[in-house]
XYZ file of C-alpha atoms in Angstrom:
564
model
C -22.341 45.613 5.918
C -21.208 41.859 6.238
C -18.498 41.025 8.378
C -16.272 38.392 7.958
C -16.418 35.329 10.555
C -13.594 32.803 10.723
C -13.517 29.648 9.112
C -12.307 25.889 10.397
C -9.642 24.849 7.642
C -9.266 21.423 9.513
C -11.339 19.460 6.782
C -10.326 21.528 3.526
C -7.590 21.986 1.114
C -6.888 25.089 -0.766
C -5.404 26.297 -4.309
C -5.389 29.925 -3.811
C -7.950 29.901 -1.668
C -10.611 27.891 -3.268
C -11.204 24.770 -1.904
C -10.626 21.902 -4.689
C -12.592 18.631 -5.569
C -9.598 15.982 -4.438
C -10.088 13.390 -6.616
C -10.568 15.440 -10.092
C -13.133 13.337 -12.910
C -11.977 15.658 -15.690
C -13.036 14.483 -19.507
C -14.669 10.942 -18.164
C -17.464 9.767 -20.235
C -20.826 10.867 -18.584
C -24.686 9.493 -18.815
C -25.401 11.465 -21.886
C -26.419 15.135 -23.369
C -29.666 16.066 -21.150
C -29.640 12.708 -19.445
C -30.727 14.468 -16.418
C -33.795 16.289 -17.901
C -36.829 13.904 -17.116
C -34.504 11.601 -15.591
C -31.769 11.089 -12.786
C -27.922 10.682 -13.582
C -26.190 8.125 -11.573
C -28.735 6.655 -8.973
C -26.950 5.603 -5.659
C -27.213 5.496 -2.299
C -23.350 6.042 -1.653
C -22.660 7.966 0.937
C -19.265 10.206 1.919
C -17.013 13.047 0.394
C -17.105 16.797 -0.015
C -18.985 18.519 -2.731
C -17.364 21.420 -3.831
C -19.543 24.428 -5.764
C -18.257 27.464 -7.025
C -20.033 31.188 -7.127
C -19.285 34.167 -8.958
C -20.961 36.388 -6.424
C -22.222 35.569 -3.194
C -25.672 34.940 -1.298
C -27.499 37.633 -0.415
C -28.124 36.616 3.002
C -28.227 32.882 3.829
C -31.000 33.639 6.634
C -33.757 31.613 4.839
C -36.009 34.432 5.702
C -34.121 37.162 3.986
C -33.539 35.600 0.780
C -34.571 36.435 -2.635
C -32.433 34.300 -5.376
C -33.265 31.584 -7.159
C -30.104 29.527 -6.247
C -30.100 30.954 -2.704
C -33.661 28.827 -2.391
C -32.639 25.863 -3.848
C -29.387 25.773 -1.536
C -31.079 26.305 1.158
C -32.922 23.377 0.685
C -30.207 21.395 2.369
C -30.699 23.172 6.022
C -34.097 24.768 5.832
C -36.844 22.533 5.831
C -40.545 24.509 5.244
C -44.002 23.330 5.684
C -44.098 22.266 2.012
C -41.739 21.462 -0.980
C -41.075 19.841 -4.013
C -41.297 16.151 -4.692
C -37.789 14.373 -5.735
C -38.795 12.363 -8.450
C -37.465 13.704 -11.833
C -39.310 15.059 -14.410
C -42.567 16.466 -14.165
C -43.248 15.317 -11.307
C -40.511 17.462 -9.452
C -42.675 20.501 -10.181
C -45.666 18.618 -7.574
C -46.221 20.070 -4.332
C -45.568 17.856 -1.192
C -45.455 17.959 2.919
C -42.068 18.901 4.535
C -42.810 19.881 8.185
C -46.105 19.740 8.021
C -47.926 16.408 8.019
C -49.924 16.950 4.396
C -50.783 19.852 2.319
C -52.897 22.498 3.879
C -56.678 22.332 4.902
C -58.374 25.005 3.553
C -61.768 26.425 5.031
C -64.778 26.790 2.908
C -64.748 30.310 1.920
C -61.144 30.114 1.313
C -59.948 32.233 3.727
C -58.073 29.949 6.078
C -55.656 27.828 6.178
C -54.616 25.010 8.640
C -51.422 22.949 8.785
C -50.561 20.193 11.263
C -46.725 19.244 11.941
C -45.304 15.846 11.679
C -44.078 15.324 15.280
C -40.629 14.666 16.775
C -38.944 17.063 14.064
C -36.222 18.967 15.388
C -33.866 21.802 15.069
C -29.764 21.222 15.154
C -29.346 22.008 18.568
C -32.641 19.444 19.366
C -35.327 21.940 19.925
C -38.462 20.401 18.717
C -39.493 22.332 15.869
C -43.229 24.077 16.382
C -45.705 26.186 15.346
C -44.639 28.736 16.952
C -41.103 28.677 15.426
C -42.760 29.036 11.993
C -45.092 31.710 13.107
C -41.922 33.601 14.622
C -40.134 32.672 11.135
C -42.508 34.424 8.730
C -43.279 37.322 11.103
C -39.214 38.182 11.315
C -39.139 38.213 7.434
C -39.223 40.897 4.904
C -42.933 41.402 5.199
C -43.127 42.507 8.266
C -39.651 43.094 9.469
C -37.716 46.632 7.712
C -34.232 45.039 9.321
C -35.216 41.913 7.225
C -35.436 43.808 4.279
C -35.378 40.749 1.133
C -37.447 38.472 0.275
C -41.100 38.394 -1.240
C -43.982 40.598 0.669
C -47.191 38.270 -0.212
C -47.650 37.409 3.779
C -48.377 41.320 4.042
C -50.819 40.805 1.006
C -52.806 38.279 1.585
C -52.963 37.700 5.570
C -55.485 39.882 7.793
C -52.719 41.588 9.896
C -50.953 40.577 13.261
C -53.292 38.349 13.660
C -53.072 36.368 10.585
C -51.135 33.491 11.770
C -52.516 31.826 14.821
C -50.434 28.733 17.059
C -53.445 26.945 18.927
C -50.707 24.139 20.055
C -46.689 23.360 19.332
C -48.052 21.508 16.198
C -50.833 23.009 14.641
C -50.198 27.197 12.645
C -53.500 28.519 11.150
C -52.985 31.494 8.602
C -55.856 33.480 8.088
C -56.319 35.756 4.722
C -57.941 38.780 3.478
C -59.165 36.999 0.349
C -58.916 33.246 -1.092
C -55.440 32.786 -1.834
C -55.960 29.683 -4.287
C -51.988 28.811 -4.353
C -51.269 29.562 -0.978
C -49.958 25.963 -0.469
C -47.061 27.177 -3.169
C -46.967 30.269 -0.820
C -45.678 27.858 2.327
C -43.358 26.432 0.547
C -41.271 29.235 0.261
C -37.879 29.604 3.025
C -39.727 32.385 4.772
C -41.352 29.115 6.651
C -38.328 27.703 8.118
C -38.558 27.521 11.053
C -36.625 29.709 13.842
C -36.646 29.476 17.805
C -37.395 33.132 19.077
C -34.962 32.367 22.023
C -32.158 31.885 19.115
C -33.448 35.055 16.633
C -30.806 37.560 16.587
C -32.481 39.847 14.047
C -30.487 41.154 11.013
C -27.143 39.081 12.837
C -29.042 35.574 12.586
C -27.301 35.354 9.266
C -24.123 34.898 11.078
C -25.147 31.530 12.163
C -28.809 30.326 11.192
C -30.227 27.019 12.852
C -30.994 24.224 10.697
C -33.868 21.906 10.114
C -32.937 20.231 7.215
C -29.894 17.262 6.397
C -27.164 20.089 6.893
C -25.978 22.307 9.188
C -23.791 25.600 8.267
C -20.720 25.223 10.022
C -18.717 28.508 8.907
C -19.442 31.259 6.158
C -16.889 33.790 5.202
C -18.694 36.520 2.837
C -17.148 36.710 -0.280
C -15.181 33.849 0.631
C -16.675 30.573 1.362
C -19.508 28.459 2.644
C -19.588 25.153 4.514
C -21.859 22.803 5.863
C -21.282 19.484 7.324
C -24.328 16.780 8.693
C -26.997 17.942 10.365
C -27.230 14.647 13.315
C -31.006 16.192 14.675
C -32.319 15.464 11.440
C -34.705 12.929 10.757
C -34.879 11.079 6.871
C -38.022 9.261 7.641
C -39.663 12.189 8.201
C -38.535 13.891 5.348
C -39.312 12.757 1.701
C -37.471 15.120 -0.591
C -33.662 15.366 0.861
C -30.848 13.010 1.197
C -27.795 13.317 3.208
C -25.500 11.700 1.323
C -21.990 14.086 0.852
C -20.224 14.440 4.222
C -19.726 17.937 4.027
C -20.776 20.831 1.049
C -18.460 23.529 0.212
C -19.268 26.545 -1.924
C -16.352 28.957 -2.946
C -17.984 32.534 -3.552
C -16.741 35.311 -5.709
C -14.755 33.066 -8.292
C -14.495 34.402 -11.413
C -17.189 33.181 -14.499
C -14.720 31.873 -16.981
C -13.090 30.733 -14.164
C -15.466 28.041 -13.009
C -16.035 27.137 -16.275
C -12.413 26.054 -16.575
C -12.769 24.781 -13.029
C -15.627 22.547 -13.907
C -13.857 21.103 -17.501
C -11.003 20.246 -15.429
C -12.539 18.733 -12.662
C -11.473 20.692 -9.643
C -15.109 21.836 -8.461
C -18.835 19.638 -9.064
C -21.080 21.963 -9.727
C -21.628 25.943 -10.300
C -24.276 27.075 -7.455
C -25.564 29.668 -9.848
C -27.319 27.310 -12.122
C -27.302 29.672 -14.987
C -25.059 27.999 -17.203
C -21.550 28.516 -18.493
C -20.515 31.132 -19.966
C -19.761 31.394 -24.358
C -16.189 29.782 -24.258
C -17.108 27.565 -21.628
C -19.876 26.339 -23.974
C -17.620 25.866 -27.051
C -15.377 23.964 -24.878
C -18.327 21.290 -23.696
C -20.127 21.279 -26.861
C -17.374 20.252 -29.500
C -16.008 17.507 -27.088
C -18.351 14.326 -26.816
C -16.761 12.997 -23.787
C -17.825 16.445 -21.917
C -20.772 16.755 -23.928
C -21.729 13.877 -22.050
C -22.011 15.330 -18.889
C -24.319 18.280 -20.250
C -27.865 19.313 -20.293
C -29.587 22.094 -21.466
C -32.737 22.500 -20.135
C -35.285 25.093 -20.844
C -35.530 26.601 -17.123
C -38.256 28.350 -17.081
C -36.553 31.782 -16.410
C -36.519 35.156 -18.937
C -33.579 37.264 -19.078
C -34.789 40.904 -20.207
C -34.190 44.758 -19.299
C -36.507 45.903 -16.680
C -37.160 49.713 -18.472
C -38.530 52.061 -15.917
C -42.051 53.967 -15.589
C -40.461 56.398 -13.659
C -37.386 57.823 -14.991
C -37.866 60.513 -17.931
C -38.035 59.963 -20.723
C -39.340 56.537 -20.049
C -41.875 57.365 -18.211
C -43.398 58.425 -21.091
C -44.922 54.992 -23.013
C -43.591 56.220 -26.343
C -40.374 56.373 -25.608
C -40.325 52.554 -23.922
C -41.707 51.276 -27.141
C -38.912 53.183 -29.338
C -36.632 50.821 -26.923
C -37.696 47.604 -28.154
C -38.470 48.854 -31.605
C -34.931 49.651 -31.716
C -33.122 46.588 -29.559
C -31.315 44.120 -31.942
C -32.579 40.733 -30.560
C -30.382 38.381 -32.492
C -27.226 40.289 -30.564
C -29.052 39.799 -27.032
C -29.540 36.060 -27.578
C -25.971 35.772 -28.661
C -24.885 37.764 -25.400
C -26.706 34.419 -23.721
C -25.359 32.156 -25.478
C -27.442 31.991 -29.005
C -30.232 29.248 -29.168
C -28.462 27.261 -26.450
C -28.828 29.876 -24.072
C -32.550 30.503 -25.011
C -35.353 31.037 -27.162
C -35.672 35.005 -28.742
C -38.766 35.787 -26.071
C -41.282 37.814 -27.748
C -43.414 37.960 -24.305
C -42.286 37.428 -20.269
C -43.511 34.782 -19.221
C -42.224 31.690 -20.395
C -43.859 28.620 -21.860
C -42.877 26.633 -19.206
C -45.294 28.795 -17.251
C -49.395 28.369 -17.377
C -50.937 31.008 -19.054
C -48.351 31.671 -21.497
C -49.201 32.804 -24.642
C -49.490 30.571 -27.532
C -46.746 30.412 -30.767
C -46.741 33.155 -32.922
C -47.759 35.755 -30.283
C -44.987 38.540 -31.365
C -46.710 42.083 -31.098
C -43.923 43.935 -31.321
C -42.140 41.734 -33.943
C -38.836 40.576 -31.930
C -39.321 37.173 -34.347
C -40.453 38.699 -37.439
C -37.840 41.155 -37.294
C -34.872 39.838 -35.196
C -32.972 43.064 -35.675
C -34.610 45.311 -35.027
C -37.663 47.363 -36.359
C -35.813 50.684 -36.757
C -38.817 52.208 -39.177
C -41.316 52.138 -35.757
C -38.585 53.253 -33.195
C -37.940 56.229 -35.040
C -41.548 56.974 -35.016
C -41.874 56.039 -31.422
C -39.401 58.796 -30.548
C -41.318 60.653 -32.650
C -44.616 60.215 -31.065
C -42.830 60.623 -27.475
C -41.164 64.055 -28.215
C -38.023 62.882 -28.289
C -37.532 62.548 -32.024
C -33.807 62.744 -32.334
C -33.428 60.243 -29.594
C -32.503 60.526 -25.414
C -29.694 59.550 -22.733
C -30.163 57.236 -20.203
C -28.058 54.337 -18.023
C -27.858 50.729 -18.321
C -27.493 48.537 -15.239
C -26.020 45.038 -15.078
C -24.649 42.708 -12.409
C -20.628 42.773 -12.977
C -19.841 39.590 -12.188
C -22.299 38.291 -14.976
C -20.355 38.300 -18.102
C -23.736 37.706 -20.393
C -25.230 40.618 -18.645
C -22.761 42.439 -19.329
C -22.517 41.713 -23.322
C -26.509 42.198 -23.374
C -26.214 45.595 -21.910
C -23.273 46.728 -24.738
C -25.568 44.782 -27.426
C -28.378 46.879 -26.472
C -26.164 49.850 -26.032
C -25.633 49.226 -29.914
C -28.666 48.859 -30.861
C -30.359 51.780 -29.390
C -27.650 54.099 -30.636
C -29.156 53.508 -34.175
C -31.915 55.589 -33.357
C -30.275 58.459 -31.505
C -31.092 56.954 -27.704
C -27.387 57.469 -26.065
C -26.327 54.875 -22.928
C -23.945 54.622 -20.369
C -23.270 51.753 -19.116
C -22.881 50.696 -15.209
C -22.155 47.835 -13.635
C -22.700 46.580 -9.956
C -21.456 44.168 -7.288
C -22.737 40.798 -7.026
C -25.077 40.330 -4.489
C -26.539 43.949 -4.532
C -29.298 43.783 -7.227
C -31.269 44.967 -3.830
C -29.165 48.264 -3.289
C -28.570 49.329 -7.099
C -31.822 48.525 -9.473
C -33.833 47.355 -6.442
C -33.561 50.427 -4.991
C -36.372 53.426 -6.556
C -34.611 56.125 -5.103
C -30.900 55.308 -6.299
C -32.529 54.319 -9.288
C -34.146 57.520 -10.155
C -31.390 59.887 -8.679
C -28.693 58.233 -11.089
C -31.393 57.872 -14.127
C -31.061 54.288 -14.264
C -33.869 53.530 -17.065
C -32.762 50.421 -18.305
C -31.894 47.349 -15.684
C -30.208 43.531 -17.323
C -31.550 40.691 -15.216
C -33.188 37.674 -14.881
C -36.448 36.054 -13.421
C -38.115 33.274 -12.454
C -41.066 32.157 -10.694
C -41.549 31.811 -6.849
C -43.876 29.066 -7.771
C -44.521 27.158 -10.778
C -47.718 29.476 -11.951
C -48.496 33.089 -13.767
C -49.394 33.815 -10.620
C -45.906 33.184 -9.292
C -43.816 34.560 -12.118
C -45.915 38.010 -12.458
C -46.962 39.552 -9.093
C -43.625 40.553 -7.472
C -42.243 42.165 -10.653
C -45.467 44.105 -12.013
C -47.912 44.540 -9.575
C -47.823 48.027 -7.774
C -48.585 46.715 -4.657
C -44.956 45.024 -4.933
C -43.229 48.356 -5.253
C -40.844 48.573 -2.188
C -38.338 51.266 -1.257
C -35.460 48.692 -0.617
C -35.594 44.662 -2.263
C -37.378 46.023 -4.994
C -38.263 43.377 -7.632
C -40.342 45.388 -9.889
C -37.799 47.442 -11.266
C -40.035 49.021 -13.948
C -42.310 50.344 -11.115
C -45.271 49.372 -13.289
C -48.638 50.445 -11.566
C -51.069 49.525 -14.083
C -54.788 49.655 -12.537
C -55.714 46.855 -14.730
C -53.129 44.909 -14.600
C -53.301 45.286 -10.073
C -57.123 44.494 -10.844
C -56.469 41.317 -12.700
C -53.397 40.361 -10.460
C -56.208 40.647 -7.607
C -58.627 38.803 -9.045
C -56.470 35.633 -9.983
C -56.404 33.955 -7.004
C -59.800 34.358 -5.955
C -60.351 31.353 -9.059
C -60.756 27.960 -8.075
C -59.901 26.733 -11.353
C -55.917 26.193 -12.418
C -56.818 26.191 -15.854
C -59.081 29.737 -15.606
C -56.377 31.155 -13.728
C -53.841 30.219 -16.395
C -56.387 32.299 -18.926
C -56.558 35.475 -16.923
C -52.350 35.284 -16.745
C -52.360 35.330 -20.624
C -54.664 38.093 -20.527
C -52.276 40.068 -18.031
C -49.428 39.199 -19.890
C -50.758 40.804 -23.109
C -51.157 44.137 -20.995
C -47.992 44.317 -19.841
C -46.779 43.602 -22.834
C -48.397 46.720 -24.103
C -46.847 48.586 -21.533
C -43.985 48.084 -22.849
C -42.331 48.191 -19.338
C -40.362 44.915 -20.141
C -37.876 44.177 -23.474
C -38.044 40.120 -22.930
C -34.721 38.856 -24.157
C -35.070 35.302 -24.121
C -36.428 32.253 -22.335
C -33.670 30.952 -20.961
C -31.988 27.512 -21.334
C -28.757 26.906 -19.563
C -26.059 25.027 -20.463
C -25.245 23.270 -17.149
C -21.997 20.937 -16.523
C -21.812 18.008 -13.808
C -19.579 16.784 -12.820
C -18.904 12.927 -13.949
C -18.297 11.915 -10.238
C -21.822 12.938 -8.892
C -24.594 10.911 -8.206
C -28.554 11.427 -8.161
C -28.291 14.193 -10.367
C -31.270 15.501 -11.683
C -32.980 19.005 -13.493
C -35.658 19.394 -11.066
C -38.704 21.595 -13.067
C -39.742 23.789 -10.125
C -36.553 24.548 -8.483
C -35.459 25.143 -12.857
C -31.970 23.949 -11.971
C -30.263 20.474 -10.951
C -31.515 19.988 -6.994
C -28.944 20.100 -4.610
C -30.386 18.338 -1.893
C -30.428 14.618 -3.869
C -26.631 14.686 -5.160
C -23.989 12.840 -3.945
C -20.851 11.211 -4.962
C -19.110 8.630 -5.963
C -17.458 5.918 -4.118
């Protein structure tokens, strides 16, 4: 358990606790409706002020290396710097792959199997420790695939690297990773927090969350769980050296554990900049932008590449049984579970997982199970699902959700409506914010409390099929703790193709053999895809060098700034 640390109030003020924007831009006139999809809002190089974010829940751990939210990697952009990144200019080319630490993208042997990266030199850590390879070596090997008091956070170092000896240091500025099989992405793989780099001399294990060093434009200077997080400048950091971040607010403030609605009103009214979550505002927060022009203005919409669905398990009875999982999306009412996002403006009706921003995807029209032919439900083919399954006057079993997620919630009593058409009888339960890893992402609690039916959201680690499909369906992802695949699926085929993948050279091959694993899992029927998501984001009229950045599917923290 999290302890609270103290916090400096010297440099904040406070309405009940949460730290305010001081200057409020409420209702000004902003760049446009999706001006800052393709493009960037407010170009400057102003620098000064606090920006103030809100969050319903809080991080699960801000150690870059035990960290396993979408958000929570974008943040942590502005104080952990990796060997690669993402590019800053808007539009497509956000989703590009550049250097960070290292000095260009990685040199990769002839049979694939290793890697080599060379550092740019003179980059150093807040407390002016030069950063090297072995601080990156000691980084990944801390994390949560090797480390069981590091416990979240992606597991494809385990995969793909030969062992112990997988990452070799031959001097301070050259790391060598060396694989079990071609990796073809693996330069996607370093991009990830797990390579931030941390001094072994400053490591205190599962406490380093208390106070982790930075390499990037920001430094954390106190973090209250629950409460509040703040960072101020970062003065070891180095801008020529670094081609993606600016440094342009004095200080960043995040307020954690603020009610939904509440930040919508918060954001409308100009007291905070920005919601941290990047999921978008909630129903009456959208009514409230979208019938005003003047906040209209300072809106986009963009489709971010994320799904929101029910993760149905393979291992609790009766859906383990393949029947009874297909009765469940026979049965689910998908015109209710868009409306519990938002309608259309929170998403697309998803008749697949993975998106279309995502390679591989499959084409329009693609609706096996008829989710767009027959919106509400095919009630006819449940029935004989359950049927088929032995259960033919229906079953019990639990929905999950996150509680501080009002859409979650309303998806989980839409589809506690719709299944109760064809006999299948749910309870509902919610669960803290921030503990996705102890409730669904944990096999055992799920399958001693019959949890068969889990409301969340996912996104790629990287921009590929590759990316978006390993950690939730492969077996090999399975994990007693941190457990992203939720279903449990352990399809042989689908581990076979998963393997295969990344042994292809060719992007546009690979993005074949993802359609083709798609389809399978789609005929597991281990996944009810609600939609593919769009989010309503708000910024805040006052901000500058705003911009939707396509890989990190939400506005990038580490450009904005503010006004003069």
């Amino acid at each position: 358990m999290k302890r609270s640390r103290s916090i400096s109030r010297a440099d904040v003020s406070t309405t009940d606790d949460l730290v305010s924007v001081e200057r409020p831009g409420a209702d000004l006139p902003g760049a446009g409706f999706n001006a800052a999809i393709g493009n960037t809002v407010n170009p400057s190089t102003h620098r000064g002020g606090t920006l103030v974010l809100d969050n319903s829940g809080d991080w699960d751990s801000i150690d870059p290396g035990n960290t396993y939210v979408a958000y929570a990697w974008n943040f942590a952009r502005l104080y952990a710097r990796t060997l690669t990144t993402y590019a800053a200019p808007d539009g497509p080319a956000g989703a590009a792959l550049v250097p960070d630490l290292a000095a260009d993208l990685g040199r990769v042997s002839d049979d694939g199997l290793t890697w080599t990266y060379r550092l740019k030199p003179n980059l150093r850590m807040e407390n002016g420790a030069v950063i090297t390879s072995y601080m990156i070596k000691h980084a990944i090997e801390r994390s949560a695939s090797y480390s069981p008091t590091l416990p979240i956070g992606p597991v494809y170092w385990r995969t793909f690297l030969t062992g112990p000896d997988g990452i070799a240091t031959p001097d301070p500025a050259t790391v060598v990773f060396r694989l079990r099989r071609p990796m073809a992405e693996f330069d996607y793989l370093v991009s990830m927090p797990q390579t931030a780099p941390v001094p072994p001399e400053c490591d205190t294990g599962p406490e380093y969350w208390r106070q982790p060093l930075s390499s990037g434009p920001y430094r954390i200077r106190a973090y209250i769980p629950g409460r509040r997080l703040q960072l101020v400048r970062n003065a070891a950091w180095d801008p020529a050296s670094d081609p993606v971040r600016r440094q342009l607010a004095d200080a960043v403030v995040v307020n954690l554990n603020v009610d939904a609605d509440a930040i919508d009103r918060r954001l409308l009214t100009g007291e905070v900049h920005l919601a941290v979550e990047g999921g978008g505002v909630q129903r009456r927060g959208q009514a409230a932008i979208l019938d005003r022009p003047a906040r209209r203005s300072n809106a986009d919409n963009p489709l971010n590449g994320f799904v929101w669905y029910a993760a149905i398990s393979t291992a609790v009875p009766p859906l383990d049984n393949l029947h009874c999982r297909r009765a469940v999306l026979y049965a689910a009412d998908h015109l209710a579970l868009q409306d519990a996002f938002g309608g259309p403006i929170g998403g697309a009706i998803a008749p697949t997982m993975l998106p279309p921003t995502v390679p591989g995807a499959p084409p329009d029209g693609y609706d096996p199970y008829g989710f767009l032919s027959r919106p509400r439900g095919d009630l006819e083919r449940a029935a004989a699902a359950l049927q088929a399954g032995g259960h033919p006057g229906g079953f019990a079993t639990t929905i999950s959700f996150r509680n501080n997620r009002p859409k979650e919630q309303a998806a989980a009593a839409a589809l506690r409506t719709s299944l109760a058409r064809v006999g299948i009888q749910t309870e509902l339960l919610g669960y803290p914010p921030g503990e996705i890893d102890v409730y669904p992402g944990t096999p055992d609690f799920v399958h001693r409390h019959r949890l068969g039916i889990n409301i969340t959201g996912w996104g790629s680690d990287w921009p590929s099929g590759f990316g978006f499909l390993y950690a939730i369906c492969h077996g090999a992802a399975i994990r007693q703790t941190s457990n992203s695949n939720i279903s449990e699926l352990d399809d042989p085929d689908v581990n076979a193709l998963l393997d295969r993948v990344m042994l292809i050279a060719d992007a546009g091959e690979r993005a074949a053999m993802h359609r083709e694993i798609t389809e399978r899992i789609t005929a597991a029927a281990a996944f009810l895809p609600i939609v593919h998501a769009r989010s309503l984001l708000y910024r805040s009229p006052v901000l500058t060098n705003v911009s939707v950045n396509p890989a990190l599917q939400m506005y990038d923290y580490a450009q904005i700034g503010l006004m003069a």
